C-alpha cells in the first residue's frame, strides 16, 4: 500500500473516532444537565418549602408572643420567653429558639426553625457539653439571658 492510502485510512479512522467521541460527550453533557436540573429542583423546592413553613411558624409565634389565649376551662396560654445566650467573649448574643447541640467541640444554638449557629468553640467536647447544660438550666429557670 502506498502512503496516500494509509494517510486516507488514518484520516477516516480519526474522523470516525472524533465523531464517536463528540456523540458520547454530547450524551454525557445531556445526562449531567438532566441530573443537575433534578438536583436543583429538589434543592429549590426544599428551600422554598422550608422558608414558607418558617415564615408561617414565626408569624404565628410572634402573634402568640404578644397575645394571651384563654381556653374555655379558664387556662391562659402564653408563649415562653426565649432565652438569649451570650458567648464567653461577650461578642455574640443569640436567641435560643429551643434547641441546642454539641458538634465536636462547638456549641450550636437553634436561632430559627431551620437555622443553627455556632456560639462558641471550646477546647474539649466536655466543655461544650457543660455549656449546653448551663444554657439548658437557664432555659428551665426562665432566665432571659445566660452568659457563658
XYZ file of C-alpha atoms in Angstrom:
148
model
C 0.000 0.000 0.000
C 1.157 3.366 -0.634
C 1.423 6.267 1.841
C -1.547 8.167 0.406
C -3.881 5.252 1.045
C -2.546 4.841 4.597
C -2.975 8.562 5.260
C -6.549 8.422 3.902
C -7.339 5.422 6.113
C -5.786 7.210 9.115
C -7.873 10.348 8.415
C -11.072 8.292 8.136
C -10.311 6.446 11.400
C -9.563 9.746 13.187
C -12.786 11.270 11.837
C -14.790 8.227 12.992
C -13.201 8.298 16.451
C -13.682 12.072 16.712
C -17.327 11.764 15.705
C -17.916 8.927 18.173
C -16.262 10.946 20.960
C -18.359 14.023 20.159
C -21.543 11.934 20.237
C -20.555 10.359 23.559
C -19.646 13.767 25.032
C -22.987 15.220 23.897
C -24.795 12.303 25.564
C -22.796 12.765 28.781
C -23.444 16.521 28.826
C -27.184 15.882 28.377
C -27.170 13.324 31.218
C -25.265 15.691 33.523
C -27.603 18.585 32.663
C -30.656 16.419 33.404
C -29.142 15.242 36.703
C -28.242 18.789 37.755
C -31.703 20.066 36.814
C -33.284 17.400 39.030
C -30.970 18.204 41.924
C -31.526 21.957 41.611
C -35.297 21.457 41.514
C -35.089 19.402 44.702
C -32.884 21.947 46.456
C -35.092 24.861 45.403
C -38.292 23.031 46.381
C -36.842 22.192 49.808
C -35.627 25.756 50.368
C -38.958 27.304 49.374
C -40.919 24.803 51.450
C -38.673 25.371 54.498
C -38.949 29.147 54.095
C -42.727 29.110 53.847
C -43.038 26.869 56.904
C -40.562 29.028 58.790
C -42.326 32.302 57.914
C -45.728 30.954 58.951
C -44.366 29.440 62.151
C -42.517 32.600 63.087
C -45.544 34.747 62.254
C -47.816 32.626 64.426
C -45.215 32.625 67.182
C -44.829 36.407 67.006
C -48.587 36.851 67.202
C -48.871 34.488 70.161
C -45.969 36.138 71.971
C -47.876 39.420 72.121
C -51.265 37.889 72.957
C -52.602 35.620 75.637
C -55.092 32.952 74.732
C -57.773 31.935 77.215
C -59.209 28.459 76.886
C -62.816 27.617 77.777
C -61.707 25.989 81.020
C -60.050 29.235 82.140
C -56.485 28.184 81.325
C -54.395 31.009 79.902
C -51.790 30.203 77.292
C -48.841 32.492 76.806
C -45.603 31.993 74.866
C -42.485 31.291 76.855
C -39.843 33.945 76.779
C -36.860 32.922 74.710
C -33.518 32.826 76.442
C -30.693 34.828 74.936
C -27.236 33.249 75.070
C -24.078 35.394 75.259
C -20.778 33.962 74.071
C -17.852 33.774 76.530
C -16.058 36.663 74.791
C -19.234 38.806 75.063
C -19.144 39.482 71.295
C -22.222 37.481 70.301
C -25.742 37.100 71.701
C -28.083 34.579 70.107
C -31.748 33.990 70.838
C -32.283 30.317 71.562
C -35.306 29.179 69.588
C -35.459 25.986 71.591
C -32.655 23.730 70.524
C -29.008 23.316 71.342
C -26.483 20.710 70.331
C -22.806 19.959 70.607
C -20.966 19.242 67.383
C -17.451 18.147 68.259
C -16.206 20.970 70.469
C -18.715 23.562 69.250
C -21.957 24.569 70.943
C -24.665 25.261 68.373
C -27.806 27.237 69.176
C -31.032 26.925 67.191
C -31.886 30.526 66.280
C -34.790 29.767 63.930
C -36.738 26.689 62.916
C -34.109 25.502 60.464
C -31.098 27.595 61.451
C -28.284 26.587 63.796
C -25.438 28.939 64.679
C -22.152 28.268 66.386
C -21.984 30.343 69.575
C -18.557 29.142 70.699
C -15.906 26.519 70.045
C -14.441 25.061 73.216
C -11.138 23.285 73.862
C -12.868 19.971 74.565
C -16.189 18.334 73.895
C -16.758 18.060 77.652
C -16.565 21.861 77.991
C -19.076 22.244 75.168
C -21.419 19.778 76.900
C -21.052 21.698 80.188
C -22.012 24.928 78.390
C -25.030 23.191 76.834
C -26.139 22.024 80.269
C -25.675 25.547 81.657
C -27.864 27.047 78.906
C -30.450 24.291 79.350
C -30.651 25.004 83.091
C -31.100 28.742 82.376
C -33.942 27.998 79.959
C -35.636 25.748 82.526
C -35.319 28.553 85.106
C -36.875 31.013 82.663
C -33.862 33.314 82.586
C -33.910 35.906 79.824
C -30.093 35.972 79.396
C -27.352 33.469 80.117
C -23.672 34.402 79.857
C -21.361 31.545 79.036
